PDB file of C-alpha atoms and ligand atoms in Angstrom:
ATOM      1  CA  MET A  29      -6.475  -5.262  17.341  1.00 76.00           C
ATOM      2  CA  LYS A  30      -4.808  -2.729  15.064  1.00 93.00           C
ATOM      3  CA  ASN A  31      -2.917  -3.750  11.931  1.00 97.00           C
ATOM      4  CA  PHE A  32      -0.617  -1.694   9.773  1.00 98.00           C
ATOM      5  CA  VAL A  33       1.193  -2.211   6.456  1.00 98.00           C
ATOM      6  CA  LEU A  34       4.543  -0.562   6.142  1.00 98.00           C
ATOM      7  CA  PHE A  35       4.953   0.107   2.448  1.00 98.00           C
ATOM      8  CA  GLY A  36       7.773   1.336   0.236  1.00 98.00           C
ATOM      9  CA  LYS A  37      10.333   0.505  -2.380  1.00 98.00           C
ATOM     10  CA  PRO A  38      13.333  -1.740  -1.602  1.00 97.00           C
ATOM     11  CA  GLY A  39      15.735   0.154   0.636  1.00 97.00           C
ATOM     12  CA  SER A  40      13.145   2.686   1.821  1.00 98.00           C
ATOM     13  CA  GLY A  41      13.817   1.780   5.523  1.00 97.00           C
ATOM     14  CA  LYS A  42      10.839  -0.447   6.208  1.00 98.00           C
ATOM     15  CA  GLY A  43      12.782  -3.048   8.213  1.00 96.00           C
ATOM     16  CA  THR A  44      14.590  -0.398  10.301  1.00 97.00           C
ATOM     17  CA  GLN A  45      11.438   1.552  11.084  1.00 98.00           C
ATOM     18  CA  ALA A  46       9.382  -1.591  11.654  1.00 98.00           C
ATOM     19  CA  LYS A  47      11.599  -2.386  14.673  1.00 98.00           C
ATOM     20  CA  HIS A  48      10.877   0.996  16.272  1.00 98.00           C
ATOM     21  CA  LEU A  49       7.154   0.869  15.516  1.00 98.00           C
ATOM     22  CA  SER A  50       6.610  -2.700  16.707  1.00 97.00           C
ATOM     23  CA  GLU A  51       8.385  -1.889  19.948  1.00 97.00           C
ATOM     24  CA  LYS A  52       6.474   1.320  20.692  1.00 96.00           C
ATOM     25  CA  TYR A  53       3.053   0.084  19.708  1.00 96.00           C
ATOM     26  CA  GLU A  54       3.501  -3.578  20.717  1.00 96.00           C
ATOM     27  CA  LEU A  55       2.772  -4.855  17.263  1.00 97.00           C
ATOM     28  CA  TYR A  56       3.960  -8.198  15.997  1.00 98.00           C
ATOM     29  CA  HIS A  57       6.347  -7.471  13.131  1.00 98.00           C
ATOM     30  CA  ILE A  58       5.994  -9.763  10.116  1.00 98.00           C
ATOM     31  CA  SER A  59       8.602  -9.307   7.379  1.00 98.00           C
ATOM     32  CA  THR A  60       8.126 -11.739   4.548  1.00 98.00           C
ATOM     33  CA  GLY A  61      11.668 -11.041   3.356  1.00 97.00           C
ATOM     34  CA  ASP A  62      13.070 -11.960   6.838  1.00 97.00           C
ATOM     35  CA  LEU A  63      10.903 -15.130   6.900  1.00 98.00           C
ATOM     36  CA  PHE A  64      12.247 -16.170   3.520  1.00 97.00           C
ATOM     37  CA  ARG A  65      15.805 -15.433   4.627  1.00 97.00           C
ATOM     38  CA  LYS A  66      15.270 -17.488   7.798  1.00 96.00           C
ATOM     39  CA  ASN A  67      14.093 -20.409   5.660  1.00 96.00           C
ATOM     40  CA  ILE A  68      17.093 -20.047   3.371  1.00 96.00           C
ATOM     41  CA  SER A  69      19.503 -20.129   6.361  1.00 96.00           C
ATOM     42  CA  GLN A  70      17.738 -23.228   7.683  1.00 97.00           C
ATOM     43  CA  ASN A  71      17.866 -24.892   4.231  1.00 96.00           C
ATOM     44  CA  THR A  72      14.136 -25.666   4.158  1.00 96.00           C
ATOM     45  CA  LYS A  73      12.307 -26.599   0.977  1.00 96.00           C
ATOM     46  CA  LEU A  74      10.553 -23.237   1.113  1.00 96.00           C
ATOM     47  CA  GLY A  75      13.878 -21.501   1.495  1.00 96.00           C
ATOM     48  CA  LEU A  76      15.342 -23.271  -1.515  1.00 96.00           C
ATOM     49  CA  LEU A  77      12.358 -22.269  -3.639  1.00 96.00           C
ATOM     50  CA  ALA A  78      12.351 -18.650  -2.417  1.00 97.00           C
ATOM     51  CA  LYS A  79      16.069 -18.269  -3.000  1.00 96.00           C
ATOM     52  CA  SER A  80      15.748 -19.051  -6.706  1.00 96.00           C
ATOM     53  CA  TYR A  81      13.532 -15.974  -7.079  1.00 97.00           C
ATOM     54  CA  MET A  82      15.159 -13.688  -4.520  1.00 96.00           C
ATOM     55  CA  ASP A  83      18.635 -14.093  -5.922  1.00 93.00           C
ATOM     56  CA  LYS A  84      17.427 -12.624  -9.202  1.00 93.00           C
ATOM     57  CA  GLY A  85      15.543  -9.797  -7.564  1.00 95.00           C
ATOM     58  CA  GLY A  86      12.162 -11.251  -8.558  1.00 97.00           C
ATOM     59  CA  LEU A  87       9.084 -11.815  -6.409  1.00 98.00           C
ATOM     60  CA  VAL A  88       8.427 -15.210  -4.880  1.00 98.00           C
ATOM     61  CA  PRO A  89       5.092 -16.647  -6.270  1.00 98.00           C
ATOM     62  CA  ASP A  90       1.959 -15.466  -4.512  1.00 97.00           C
ATOM     63  CA  GLU A  91       0.661 -18.857  -3.424  1.00 93.00           C
ATOM     64  CA  VAL A  92       3.880 -19.670  -1.554  1.00 95.00           C
ATOM     65  CA  THR A  93       4.136 -16.185   0.031  1.00 97.00           C
ATOM     66  CA  ILE A  94       0.485 -16.026   1.049  1.00 96.00           C
ATOM     67  CA  LYS A  95       0.560 -19.487   2.722  1.00 94.00           C
ATOM     68  CA  MET A  96       3.652 -18.552   4.717  1.00 96.00           C
ATOM     69  CA  LEU A  97       2.042 -15.228   5.795  1.00 96.00           C
ATOM     70  CA  GLU A  98      -1.205 -16.888   6.931  1.00 94.00           C
ATOM     71  CA  ASN A  99       0.756 -19.426   9.023  1.00 95.00           C
ATOM     72  CA  GLU A 100       2.682 -16.613  10.651  1.00 96.00           C
ATOM     73  CA  ILE A 101      -0.530 -14.781  11.571  1.00 95.00           C
ATOM     74  CA  LYS A 102      -2.108 -17.982  12.938  1.00 93.00           C
ATOM     75  CA  ASP A 103       0.989 -18.805  14.998  1.00 96.00           C
ATOM     76  CA  ASN A 104       0.846 -15.340  16.591  1.00 95.00           C
ATOM     77  CA  SER A 105      -2.871 -14.817  16.850  1.00 90.00           C
ATOM     78  CA  LYS A 106      -2.598 -13.532  20.430  1.00 91.00           C
ATOM     79  CA  SER A 107      -0.673 -10.429  19.387  1.00 94.00           C
ATOM     80  CA  ARG A 108      -2.013  -6.932  20.039  1.00 91.00           C
ATOM     81  CA  GLY A 109      -1.800  -6.236  16.266  1.00 95.00           C
ATOM     82  CA  PHE A 110       0.426  -6.873  13.289  1.00 97.00           C
ATOM     83  CA  LEU A 111       2.878  -4.736  11.404  1.00 98.00           C
ATOM     84  CA  PHE A 112       3.274  -6.102   7.869  1.00 98.00           C
ATOM     85  CA  ASP A 113       6.620  -5.255   6.280  1.00 98.00           C
ATOM     86  CA  GLY A 114       7.198  -6.215   2.620  1.00 98.00           C
ATOM     87  CA  PHE A 115       3.711  -7.724   2.366  1.00 98.00           C
ATOM     88  CA  PRO A 116       1.468  -7.323   0.390  1.00 98.00           C
ATOM     89  CA  ARG A 117       3.431  -6.746  -2.808  1.00 98.00           C
ATOM     90  CA  THR A 118       0.735  -7.708  -5.339  1.00 98.00           C
ATOM     91  CA  ILE A 119      -2.984  -7.028  -5.644  1.00 98.00           C
ATOM     92  CA  ASP A 120      -3.655 -10.742  -5.159  1.00 97.00           C
ATOM     93  CA  GLN A 121      -1.680 -10.673  -1.910  1.00 97.00           C
ATOM     94  CA  ALA A 122      -3.584  -7.580  -0.720  1.00 98.00           C
ATOM     95  CA  ASP A 123      -6.980  -9.104  -1.614  1.00 97.00           C
ATOM     96  CA  THR A 124      -6.138 -12.337   0.132  1.00 96.00           C
ATOM     97  CA  LEU A 125      -4.868 -10.487   3.230  1.00 96.00           C
ATOM     98  CA  ASP A 126      -8.068  -8.399   3.370  1.00 97.00           C
ATOM     99  CA  LYS A 127     -10.283 -11.464   3.056  1.00 96.00           C
ATOM    100  CA  TYR A 128      -8.251 -13.456   5.532  1.00 93.00           C
ATOM    101  CA  LEU A 129      -8.237 -10.663   8.140  1.00 93.00           C
ATOM    102  CA  HIS A 130     -11.960 -10.154   7.583  1.00 94.00           C
ATOM    103  CA  SER A 131     -12.587 -13.862   8.248  1.00 92.00           C
ATOM    104  CA  ILE A 132     -10.999 -13.499  11.690  1.00 88.00           C
ATOM    105  CA  ASN A 133     -12.712 -10.159  12.424  1.00 90.00           C
ATOM    106  CA  MET A 134      -9.706  -7.976  11.724  1.00 92.00           C
ATOM    107  CA  GLN A 135      -8.693  -5.461   9.112  1.00 96.00           C
ATOM    108  CA  ILE A 136      -5.804  -3.318   7.912  1.00 97.00           C
ATOM    109  CA  ASN A 137      -6.219   0.039   9.647  1.00 97.00           C
ATOM    110  CA  ALA A 138      -3.593   1.962   7.694  1.00 98.00           C
ATOM    111  CA  THR A 139      -0.918   1.543   5.058  1.00 98.00           C
ATOM    112  CA  ILE A 140       2.033   3.787   5.738  1.00 98.00           C
ATOM    113  CA  ALA A 141       4.362   4.418   2.794  1.00 98.00           C
ATOM    114  CA  LEU A 142       7.974   5.497   3.168  1.00 98.00           C
ATOM    115  CA  GLU A 143       8.738   7.694   0.144  1.00 98.00           C
ATOM    116  CA  VAL A 144      12.371   7.927  -0.996  1.00 98.00           C
ATOM    117  CA  ASP A 145      13.742   8.717  -4.449  1.00 96.00           C
ATOM    118  CA  GLU A 146      15.414   5.924  -6.417  1.00 93.00           C
ATOM    119  CA  LYS A 147      18.890   7.484  -6.542  1.00 94.00           C
ATOM    120  CA  GLU A 148      19.033   7.583  -2.747  1.00 96.00           C
ATOM    121  CA  LEU A 149      17.576   4.055  -2.563  1.00 97.00           C
ATOM    122  CA  ILE A 150      20.261   2.607  -4.812  1.00 95.00           C
ATOM    123  CA  SER A 151      23.052   4.121  -2.714  1.00 94.00           C
ATOM    124  CA  ARG A 152      21.405   2.870   0.565  1.00 96.00           C
ATOM    125  CA  ILE A 153      21.044  -0.668  -0.822  1.00 96.00           C
ATOM    126  CA  ILE A 154      24.610  -0.838  -2.163  1.00 95.00           C
ATOM    127  CA  ASP A 155      25.805   0.402   1.247  1.00 94.00           C
ATOM    128  CA  ARG A 156      23.680  -2.198   3.082  1.00 95.00           C
ATOM    129  CA  GLY A 157      25.050  -4.898   0.682  1.00 94.00           C
ATOM    130  CA  LYS A 158      28.545  -4.342   2.059  1.00 94.00           C
ATOM    131  CA  THR A 159      27.489  -5.939   5.363  1.00 93.00           C
ATOM    132  CA  SER A 160      24.133  -7.639   4.785  1.00 89.00           C
ATOM    133  CA  ASN A 161      25.397 -10.740   2.945  1.00 85.00           C
ATOM    134  CA  ARG A 162      22.348 -10.349   0.717  1.00 89.00           C
ATOM    135  CA  LEU A 163      23.135 -11.227  -2.871  1.00 89.00           C
ATOM    136  CA  ASP A 164      20.217  -9.131  -4.027  1.00 92.00           C
ATOM    137  CA  ASP A 165      21.789  -6.038  -2.410  1.00 94.00           C
ATOM    138  CA  GLN A 166      25.112  -6.398  -4.187  1.00 92.00           C
ATOM    139  CA  ASP A 167      24.435  -6.309  -7.878  1.00 92.00           C
ATOM    140  CA  ILE A 168      23.002  -3.253  -9.644  1.00 94.00           C
ATOM    141  CA  GLU A 169      21.068  -5.452 -12.152  1.00 94.00           C
ATOM    142  CA  LYS A 170      19.314  -7.332  -9.283  1.00 94.00           C
ATOM    143  CA  ILE A 171      18.547  -4.053  -7.551  1.00 95.00           C
ATOM    144  CA  LYS A 172      17.074  -2.667 -10.779  1.00 95.00           C
ATOM    145  CA  ASN A 173      15.016  -5.796 -11.193  1.00 96.00           C
ATOM    146  CA  ARG A 174      13.607  -5.286  -7.686  1.00 97.00           C
ATOM    147  CA  PHE A 175      12.534  -1.779  -8.656  1.00 97.00           C
ATOM    148  CA  ASN A 176      10.993  -3.121 -11.868  1.00 97.00           C
ATOM    149  CA  GLU A 177       9.021  -5.659  -9.906  1.00 98.00           C
ATOM    150  CA  TYR A 178       7.872  -2.893  -7.571  1.00 98.00           C
ATOM    151  CA  ASN A 179       6.812  -0.682 -10.476  1.00 97.00           C
ATOM    152  CA  LYS A 180       5.033  -3.502 -12.309  1.00 98.00           C
ATOM    153  CA  LYS A 181       3.344  -5.383  -9.503  1.00 98.00           C
ATOM    154  CA  THR A 182       3.519  -3.455  -6.211  1.00 98.00           C
ATOM    155  CA  SER A 183       2.912   0.225  -7.061  1.00 98.00           C
ATOM    156  CA  THR A 184      -0.712  -0.537  -8.010  1.00 98.00           C
ATOM    157  CA  LEU A 185      -1.339  -1.100  -4.330  1.00 98.00           C
ATOM    158  CA  ILE A 186      -1.117   2.653  -3.780  1.00 98.00           C
ATOM    159  CA  LYS A 187      -4.453   3.089  -5.535  1.00 98.00           C
ATOM    160  CA  TYR A 188      -5.803  -0.027  -3.920  1.00 98.00           C
ATOM    161  CA  TYR A 189      -5.291   1.406  -0.424  1.00 98.00           C
ATOM    162  CA  LYS A 190      -6.118   4.996  -1.477  1.00 98.00           C
ATOM    163  CA  ASP A 191      -9.521   3.758  -2.660  1.00 98.00           C
ATOM    164  CA  GLN A 192     -10.065   2.427   0.864  1.00 97.00           C
ATOM    165  CA  ASN A 193      -8.839   5.720   2.417  1.00 97.00           C
ATOM    166  CA  LYS A 194      -6.042   3.837   4.097  1.00 97.00           C
ATOM    167  CA  PHE A 195      -2.938   5.192   2.351  1.00 98.00           C
ATOM    168  CA  PHE A 196      -0.606   7.536   4.251  1.00 98.00           C
ATOM    169  CA  PRO A 197       2.662   8.661   2.631  1.00 98.00           C
ATOM    170  CA  VAL A 198       5.581   9.765   4.822  1.00 98.00           C
ATOM    171  CA  ASN A 199       8.790  11.482   3.715  1.00 98.00           C
ATOM    172  CA  GLY A 200      11.436   8.785   4.028  1.00 98.00           C
ATOM    173  CA  HIS A 201      14.435  11.077   3.590  1.00 98.00           C
ATOM    174  CA  GLY A 202      16.489  12.199   6.595  1.00 97.00           C
ATOM    175  CA  SER A 203      17.996  10.527   9.645  1.00 97.00           C
ATOM    176  CA  VAL A 204      16.478   7.296  11.073  1.00 97.00           C
ATOM    177  CA  ASP A 205      15.330   9.252  14.142  1.00 98.00           C
ATOM    178  CA  GLU A 206      13.679  11.954  12.143  1.00 98.00           C
ATOM    179  CA  ILE A 207      11.749   9.413  10.109  1.00 98.00           C
ATOM    180  CA  THR A 208      10.791   7.454  13.207  1.00 98.00           C
ATOM    181  CA  LYS A 209       9.347  10.641  14.715  1.00 98.00           C
ATOM    182  CA  ARG A 210       7.292  11.316  11.587  1.00 98.00           C
ATOM    183  CA  LEU A 211       5.880   7.803  11.752  1.00 98.00           C
ATOM    184  CA  PHE A 212       5.096   8.036  15.497  1.00 98.00           C
ATOM    185  CA  ASP A 213       3.340  11.392  14.947  1.00 97.00           C
ATOM    186  CA  LEU A 214       1.292   9.963  12.118  1.00 97.00           C
ATOM    187  CA  ILE A 215       0.236   6.812  14.019  1.00 96.00           C
ATOM    188  CA  ASP A 216      -0.533   8.837  17.153  1.00 96.00           C
ATOM    189  CA  SER A 217      -2.750  11.120  15.023  1.00 95.00           C
ATOM    190  CA  PHE A 218      -4.917   8.097  14.108  1.00 93.00           C
ATOM    191  CA  ASN A 219      -5.967   7.822  17.783  1.00 83.00           C
ATOM    192  CA  LEU A 220      -6.260   4.082  17.369  1.00 80.00           C
ATOM    193  CA  LEU A 221      -3.815   2.650  19.867  1.00 63.00           C
TER     194      LEU A 221
HETATM  195  P1  LIG B   6      12.666  -7.583   1.347  1.00 83.65           P
HETATM  196  O1  LIG B   6      13.446  -8.117   2.514  1.00 83.65           O
HETATM  197  O2  LIG B   6      11.262  -7.170   1.761  1.00 83.65           O
HETATM  198  O3  LIG B   6      13.374  -6.582   0.553  1.00 83.65           O
HETATM  199  O4  LIG B   6      12.420  -8.849   0.377  1.00 83.65           O
HETATM  200  C1  LIG B   6      13.503  -9.470  -0.258  1.00 83.65           C
HETATM  201  C2  LIG B   6      13.020 -10.405  -1.327  1.00 83.65           C
HETATM  202  O5  LIG B   6      12.138 -11.414  -0.766  1.00 83.65           O
HETATM  203  C3  LIG B   6      12.136  -9.746  -2.398  1.00 83.65           C
HETATM  204  O6  LIG B   6      12.960  -9.149  -3.431  1.00 83.65           O
HETATM  205  C4  LIG B   6      11.384 -10.953  -2.927  1.00 83.65           C
HETATM  206  O7  LIG B   6      12.154 -11.795  -3.732  1.00 83.65           O
HETATM  207  C5  LIG B   6      11.097 -11.719  -1.634  1.00 83.65           C
HETATM  208  N1  LIG B   6       9.837 -11.255  -1.040  1.00 83.65           N
HETATM  209  C6  LIG B   6       9.670 -10.639   0.161  1.00 83.65           C
HETATM  210  N2  LIG B   6       8.361 -10.372   0.401  1.00 83.65           N
HETATM  211  C7  LIG B   6       7.698 -10.818  -0.671  1.00 83.65           C
HETATM  212  C8  LIG B   6       6.314 -10.811  -1.035  1.00 83.65           C
HETATM  213  N3  LIG B   6       5.377 -10.245  -0.250  1.00 83.65           N
HETATM  214  N4  LIG B   6       5.960 -11.331  -2.250  1.00 83.65           N
HETATM  215  C9  LIG B   6       6.863 -11.945  -3.031  1.00 83.65           C
HETATM  216  N5  LIG B   6       8.213 -11.963  -2.761  1.00 83.65           N
HETATM  217  C10 LIG B   6       8.606 -11.385  -1.575  1.00 83.65           C
END
């Protein structure tokens, strides 16, 4: 089983590229943001809790996020591998994920980071907000808060995965197809799948 983390700031194209990657490599795509949004649309208790953080552009607390993630892995344990999108976002999440995967004889094989500059990200998110119905895409203060959360809590994961020799940056500028090709070339070069 091969498992990948798709890493990057909000708006860097993780969700879009995850669809292409999961299809080509038959990976089960887990997006914690999508799972929260599904819970919100179904008015679950978890959705209500998550919404109070997401609407402000803050991170949902680790214990809630980690539990949801573990359930999603358990429910799909027959998959060929997982593609994590938007998870982990904190060192605690990364540590728990490593320990959990280890306990079921798995590991993260690579963390692939989509690198895009913030000016471009803001314009992509505002553009997406015109059709996404996401409150956190429509307000510049919320978008800035998401970047702050990334800089404070998530960016430390770069060192975390570099120290494990599992961090692979990819240029996230250009057309969707160009970026997909860069990602395919990188993953193929691992000779894992
Ligand atoms: P995303 O769809 O990945 O941009 O996530 C949207 C929002 O969902 C984030 O701004 C957070 O509020 C929440 N969220 C998604 N993934 C996580 C996570 N791993 N940890 C905490 N909050 C998360």
